[in-house]
Amino acid sequence: MPGAAQTRKLYPLQETDFGFNAMELQFTITPEHTEIRIGELLEREMLKHDQQQARLLSYVARLQDRLLAPLLFVLCLAGGMLAIYFPERPLTPQKIISMVLYGVIFMVVWWFFSGRLLRRLQARLAASHAKPRTTFRITNRHLIEIKLRNNLRAAEGAYRLLFDDEGFSLINTKGRAAKGELAWGKIVRLKETPDFYSVASAELDRKGKFYHIPKHSDVMDADQYQKGLKLFLSRVPDSGHLTVGRS
């Protein structure tokens, strides 16, 4: 609860026989951090986009293989029938005989020549799918980058990381807890990047969200921050009990 986190009595760093009482680390998520994270996340999102695009094209190709022959057969047969029926709409015996003869002749021609026609059409469709669509990919990349930039800019600002023996919470300058409090035992994922340590619970991990703690602070003494950060990481469960990653 955000209110509970704010009412804790804080100490710069006080060791006890049972560990420590409480600790506060201060840092700022800067525009430079945003640019770094955009570079990391954009490549990941584009990989997901390319995989989704490949799955979609594969599905469309399979659908075309299944439906091309019956669809072409129905269109050609119906087109010929309609050409005989129009422009004079009354259905006379002569039209019925003409439609029957057309249907028989068309099915014979289809039986002997459809295989070659379908192979040519399928080859052209396959070649069309194989062509790179760089224009659409560039457009999608630009849209994804705009979305990431807007989301990450909203996270910029000063933060206070509060932690004790039970868990930790991340408080922004507006006094609100970012993602709430998290107990140490609920951490299931620890990720390290060149600029951040990131931790997540199972729920956050499913959503692809993390608590991001910079490796360096621009508002605290460097040695004090590193000492506190080392203490924070020592509270994270052993790596054998969670997923550890680097990116």
Tab-separated table of C-alpha atoms in Angstrom:
chain	number	residue	atom	x	y	z
A	1	MET	CA	0.000	0.000	0.000
A	2	PRO	CA	1.438	3.428	-0.877
A	3	GLY	CA	0.371	4.946	2.438
A	4	ALA	CA	2.073	2.207	4.446
A	5	ALA	CA	5.276	2.732	2.539
A	6	GLN	CA	5.303	6.440	3.342
A	7	THR	CA	4.760	5.997	7.102
A	8	ARG	CA	7.785	3.761	7.647
A	9	LYS	CA	10.578	5.288	9.703
A	10	LEU	CA	13.623	5.531	7.444
A	11	TYR	CA	17.277	5.281	8.333
A	12	PRO	CA	20.208	6.103	6.050
A	13	LEU	CA	21.561	2.629	6.779
A	14	GLN	CA	21.325	0.922	10.164
A	15	GLU	CA	22.604	-2.614	10.597
A	16	THR	CA	21.081	-4.833	13.308
A	17	ASP	CA	21.572	-8.391	14.513
A	18	PHE	CA	18.698	-9.416	12.267
A	19	GLY	CA	19.704	-7.476	9.181
A	20	PHE	CA	18.661	-3.836	8.895
A	21	ASN	CA	15.681	-1.644	9.712
A	22	ALA	CA	15.108	0.301	6.516
A	23	MET	CA	16.941	1.889	3.627
A	24	GLU	CA	16.162	4.561	1.091
A	25	LEU	CA	17.833	4.988	-2.280
A	26	GLN	CA	17.157	7.995	-4.476
A	27	PHE	CA	17.619	8.207	-8.220
A	28	THR	CA	16.242	9.850	-11.331
A	29	ILE	CA	14.960	8.261	-14.547
A	30	THR	CA	16.343	10.718	-17.101
A	31	PRO	CA	15.690	11.327	-20.819
A	32	GLU	CA	19.029	9.629	-21.448
A	33	HIS	CA	17.701	6.508	-19.721
A	34	THR	CA	14.616	6.732	-21.933
A	35	GLU	CA	16.690	6.778	-25.111
A	36	ILE	CA	18.707	3.780	-23.929
A	37	ARG	CA	15.594	1.790	-23.073
A	38	ILE	CA	13.942	2.722	-26.382
A	39	GLY	CA	16.884	1.215	-28.231
A	40	GLU	CA	16.611	-2.005	-26.212
A	41	LEU	CA	12.826	-2.324	-26.355
A	42	LEU	CA	12.433	-1.297	-29.994
A	43	GLU	CA	14.508	-4.206	-31.287
A	44	ARG	CA	12.542	-6.602	-29.070
A	45	GLU	CA	9.188	-5.223	-30.260
A	46	MET	CA	10.282	-5.364	-33.909
A	47	LEU	CA	11.295	-9.000	-33.439
A	48	LYS	CA	7.810	-9.728	-32.066
A	49	HIS	CA	6.293	-7.806	-34.988
A	50	ASP	CA	8.322	-9.769	-37.546
A	51	GLN	CA	7.348	-13.071	-35.917
A	52	GLN	CA	3.656	-12.114	-35.925
A	53	GLN	CA	3.928	-11.004	-39.555
A	54	ALA	CA	5.577	-14.291	-40.529
A	55	ARG	CA	2.846	-16.298	-38.766
A	56	LEU	CA	0.145	-14.235	-40.483
A	57	LEU	CA	1.696	-14.662	-43.929
A	58	SER	CA	2.083	-18.389	-43.321
A	59	TYR	CA	-1.588	-18.656	-42.343
A	60	VAL	CA	-2.690	-16.657	-45.409
A	61	ALA	CA	-0.534	-18.831	-47.672
A	62	ARG	CA	-2.077	-22.024	-46.280
A	63	LEU	CA	-5.555	-20.522	-46.668
A	64	GLN	CA	-4.852	-19.591	-50.267
A	65	ASP	CA	-3.597	-23.081	-51.061
A	66	ARG	CA	-6.831	-24.564	-49.701
A	67	LEU	CA	-9.285	-22.086	-51.207
A	68	LEU	CA	-7.664	-21.085	-54.490
A	69	ALA	CA	-8.936	-24.042	-56.548
A	70	PRO	CA	-12.561	-24.112	-55.292
A	71	LEU	CA	-12.837	-20.312	-55.350
A	72	LEU	CA	-11.524	-20.062	-58.899
A	73	PHE	CA	-13.797	-22.906	-60.010
A	74	VAL	CA	-16.919	-21.276	-58.525
A	75	LEU	CA	-16.076	-17.818	-59.905
A	76	CYS	CA	-15.482	-19.063	-63.446
A	77	LEU	CA	-18.565	-21.291	-63.441
A	78	ALA	CA	-20.824	-18.607	-61.940
A	79	GLY	CA	-19.380	-15.944	-64.240
A	80	GLY	CA	-20.186	-17.997	-67.332
A	81	MET	CA	-23.705	-18.752	-66.110
A	82	LEU	CA	-24.402	-15.088	-65.400
A	83	ALA	CA	-23.029	-14.078	-68.810
A	84	ILE	CA	-25.582	-16.392	-70.435
A	85	TYR	CA	-28.448	-15.201	-68.193
A	86	PHE	CA	-27.838	-11.470	-68.733
A	87	PRO	CA	-28.709	-9.013	-70.238
A	88	GLU	CA	-32.097	-10.550	-71.018
A	89	ARG	CA	-33.306	-11.842	-67.662
A	90	PRO	CA	-36.144	-14.232	-68.591
A	91	LEU	CA	-34.950	-17.801	-68.098
A	92	THR	CA	-35.896	-19.516	-71.368
A	93	PRO	CA	-35.371	-23.192	-72.317
A	94	GLN	CA	-32.593	-22.081	-74.696
A	95	LYS	CA	-30.761	-20.380	-71.822
A	96	ILE	CA	-31.107	-23.434	-69.608
A	97	ILE	CA	-29.670	-25.670	-72.357
A	98	SER	CA	-26.840	-23.177	-72.932
A	99	MET	CA	-26.034	-23.096	-69.210
A	100	VAL	CA	-25.961	-26.895	-68.996
A	101	LEU	CA	-23.696	-27.149	-72.048
A	102	TYR	CA	-21.410	-24.442	-70.637
A	103	GLY	CA	-21.217	-26.250	-67.321
A	104	VAL	CA	-20.274	-29.557	-68.948
A	105	ILE	CA	-17.682	-27.966	-71.253
A	106	PHE	CA	-16.227	-25.906	-68.393
A	107	MET	CA	-15.814	-28.945	-66.138
A	108	VAL	CA	-14.051	-30.854	-68.905
A	109	VAL	CA	-11.698	-27.938	-69.570
A	110	TRP	CA	-11.138	-27.520	-65.827
A	111	TRP	CA	-10.308	-31.201	-65.445
A	112	PHE	CA	-7.566	-31.070	-68.082
A	113	PHE	CA	-6.095	-27.576	-67.666
A	114	SER	CA	-6.753	-26.373	-64.108
A	115	GLY	CA	-3.647	-28.039	-62.651
A	116	ARG	CA	-1.251	-25.998	-64.800
A	117	LEU	CA	-3.182	-22.771	-64.176
A	118	LEU	CA	-3.278	-23.297	-60.416
A	119	ARG	CA	0.438	-24.065	-60.259
A	120	ARG	CA	1.232	-20.807	-62.039
A	121	LEU	CA	-1.060	-18.799	-59.775
A	122	GLN	CA	0.380	-20.404	-56.645
A	123	ALA	CA	3.924	-19.693	-57.833
A	124	ARG	CA	3.068	-16.023	-58.373
A	125	LEU	CA	1.405	-15.765	-54.979
A	126	ALA	CA	4.413	-17.381	-53.293
A	127	ALA	CA	6.754	-14.941	-55.057
A	128	SER	CA	4.573	-12.045	-53.925
A	129	HIS	CA	4.701	-13.216	-50.291
A	130	ALA	CA	8.478	-13.595	-50.489
A	131	LYS	CA	9.027	-9.960	-51.516
A	132	PRO	CA	10.264	-7.809	-48.612
A	133	ARG	CA	7.786	-5.131	-47.576
A	134	THR	CA	10.279	-2.590	-46.298
A	135	THR	CA	7.873	0.355	-46.547
A	136	PHE	CA	5.341	-1.191	-44.171
A	137	ARG	CA	8.081	-2.349	-41.816
A	138	ILE	CA	9.581	1.137	-41.597
A	139	THR	CA	6.139	2.603	-40.930
A	140	ASN	CA	5.410	0.023	-38.217
A	141	ARG	CA	8.823	0.619	-36.646
A	142	HIS	CA	8.131	4.336	-36.496
A	143	LEU	CA	4.709	3.806	-34.886
A	144	ILE	CA	6.116	1.360	-32.317
A	145	GLU	CA	8.911	3.800	-31.462
A	146	ILE	CA	6.398	6.625	-30.894
A	147	LYS	CA	4.342	4.401	-28.571
A	148	LEU	CA	7.422	3.312	-26.599
A	149	ARG	CA	8.705	6.864	-26.311
A	150	ASN	CA	5.386	8.157	-24.944
A	151	ASN	CA	5.184	5.331	-22.380
A	152	LEU	CA	8.785	5.714	-21.223
A	153	ARG	CA	8.626	9.496	-20.990
A	154	ALA	CA	5.739	9.105	-18.572
A	155	ALA	CA	8.104	7.158	-16.272
A	156	GLU	CA	10.784	9.878	-16.195
A	157	GLY	CA	11.361	11.692	-12.922
A	158	ALA	CA	12.799	11.311	-9.443
A	159	TYR	CA	12.190	8.153	-7.384
A	160	ARG	CA	12.750	6.871	-3.862
A	161	LEU	CA	13.405	3.156	-3.447
A	162	LEU	CA	12.371	2.074	0.068
A	163	PHE	CA	13.213	-1.413	1.318
A	164	ASP	CA	13.530	-3.383	4.532
A	165	ASP	CA	13.487	-7.014	5.644
A	166	GLU	CA	9.999	-7.602	4.263
A	167	GLY	CA	10.202	-6.098	0.780
A	168	PHE	CA	10.424	-2.841	-1.107
A	169	SER	CA	8.379	-0.137	-2.794
A	170	LEU	CA	9.223	2.454	-5.427
A	171	ILE	CA	7.887	5.961	-4.769
A	172	ASN	CA	7.883	8.713	-7.391
A	173	THR	CA	8.119	12.435	-6.678
A	174	LYS	CA	4.323	12.703	-6.578
A	175	GLY	CA	4.266	10.383	-3.574
A	176	ARG	CA	2.636	7.454	-5.377
A	177	ALA	CA	3.960	3.911	-5.322
A	178	ALA	CA	5.018	2.707	-8.775
A	179	LYS	CA	3.344	-0.725	-9.216
A	180	GLY	CA	2.792	-0.967	-5.432
A	181	GLU	CA	4.893	-2.827	-2.886
A	182	LEU	CA	6.616	-6.120	-3.546
A	183	ALA	CA	7.777	-8.697	-0.995
A	184	TRP	CA	11.168	-10.294	-1.575
A	185	GLY	CA	9.671	-13.776	-1.832
A	186	LYS	CA	7.412	-12.737	-4.725
A	187	ILE	CA	10.307	-11.812	-6.999
A	188	VAL	CA	10.545	-14.371	-9.811
A	189	ARG	CA	12.685	-12.548	-12.343
A	190	LEU	CA	15.884	-10.510	-12.165
A	191	LYS	CA	17.262	-8.876	-15.304
A	192	GLU	CA	20.485	-6.911	-15.695
A	193	THR	CA	21.221	-4.463	-18.497
A	194	PRO	CA	24.232	-2.157	-18.840
A	195	ASP	CA	22.297	0.612	-17.060
A	196	PHE	CA	19.599	-1.054	-14.945
A	197	TYR	CA	18.722	-3.857	-12.590
A	198	SER	CA	15.127	-4.914	-13.189
A	199	VAL	CA	13.012	-7.161	-10.978
A	200	ALA	CA	9.475	-8.455	-11.380
A	201	SER	CA	6.871	-10.591	-9.689
A	202	ALA	CA	5.081	-13.351	-11.599
A	203	GLU	CA	2.162	-11.032	-12.387
A	204	LEU	CA	4.390	-8.238	-13.677
A	205	ASP	CA	6.546	-10.698	-15.616
A	206	ARG	CA	3.465	-11.966	-17.497
A	207	LYS	CA	2.732	-8.374	-18.519
A	208	GLY	CA	6.343	-7.704	-19.497
A	209	LYS	CA	6.719	-5.060	-16.749
A	210	PHE	CA	9.552	-4.525	-14.257
A	211	TYR	CA	10.774	-2.351	-11.441
A	212	HIS	CA	13.759	-0.582	-13.035
A	213	ILE	CA	16.562	0.502	-10.694
A	214	PRO	CA	19.463	2.412	-12.318
A	215	LYS	CA	22.978	1.223	-11.578
A	216	HIS	CA	24.031	4.792	-10.866
A	217	SER	CA	22.308	7.735	-9.184
A	218	ASP	CA	22.680	11.419	-9.994
A	219	VAL	CA	21.164	12.562	-6.671
A	220	MET	CA	23.116	10.506	-4.118
A	221	ASP	CA	26.721	10.004	-3.175
A	222	ALA	CA	28.083	7.332	-5.511
A	223	ASP	CA	29.601	5.152	-2.777
A	224	GLN	CA	26.499	5.347	-0.600
A	225	TYR	CA	24.255	4.495	-3.552
A	226	GLN	CA	26.398	1.524	-4.578
A	227	LYS	CA	26.466	0.244	-1.010
A	228	GLY	CA	22.682	0.525	-0.787
A	229	LEU	CA	22.210	-1.063	-4.219
A	230	LYS	CA	24.415	-3.990	-3.218
A	231	LEU	CA	22.329	-4.406	-0.073
A	232	PHE	CA	19.135	-4.301	-2.139
A	233	LEU	CA	20.397	-7.007	-4.504
A	234	SER	CA	21.437	-9.166	-1.556
A	235	ARG	CA	17.789	-9.278	-0.480
A	236	VAL	CA	16.642	-10.637	-3.863
A	237	PRO	CA	16.080	-14.435	-3.672
A	238	ASP	CA	18.859	-16.743	-4.808
A	239	SER	CA	19.184	-16.977	-8.578
A	240	GLY	CA	18.349	-20.672	-8.368
A	241	HIS	CA	14.785	-19.747	-7.399
A	242	LEU	CA	14.153	-17.206	-10.134
A	243	THR	CA	14.864	-16.455	-13.777
A	244	VAL	CA	17.961	-14.337	-14.337
A	245	GLY	CA	18.528	-12.621	-17.636
A	246	ARG	CA	20.801	-10.129	-19.329
A	247	SER	CA	20.020	-7.948	-22.317
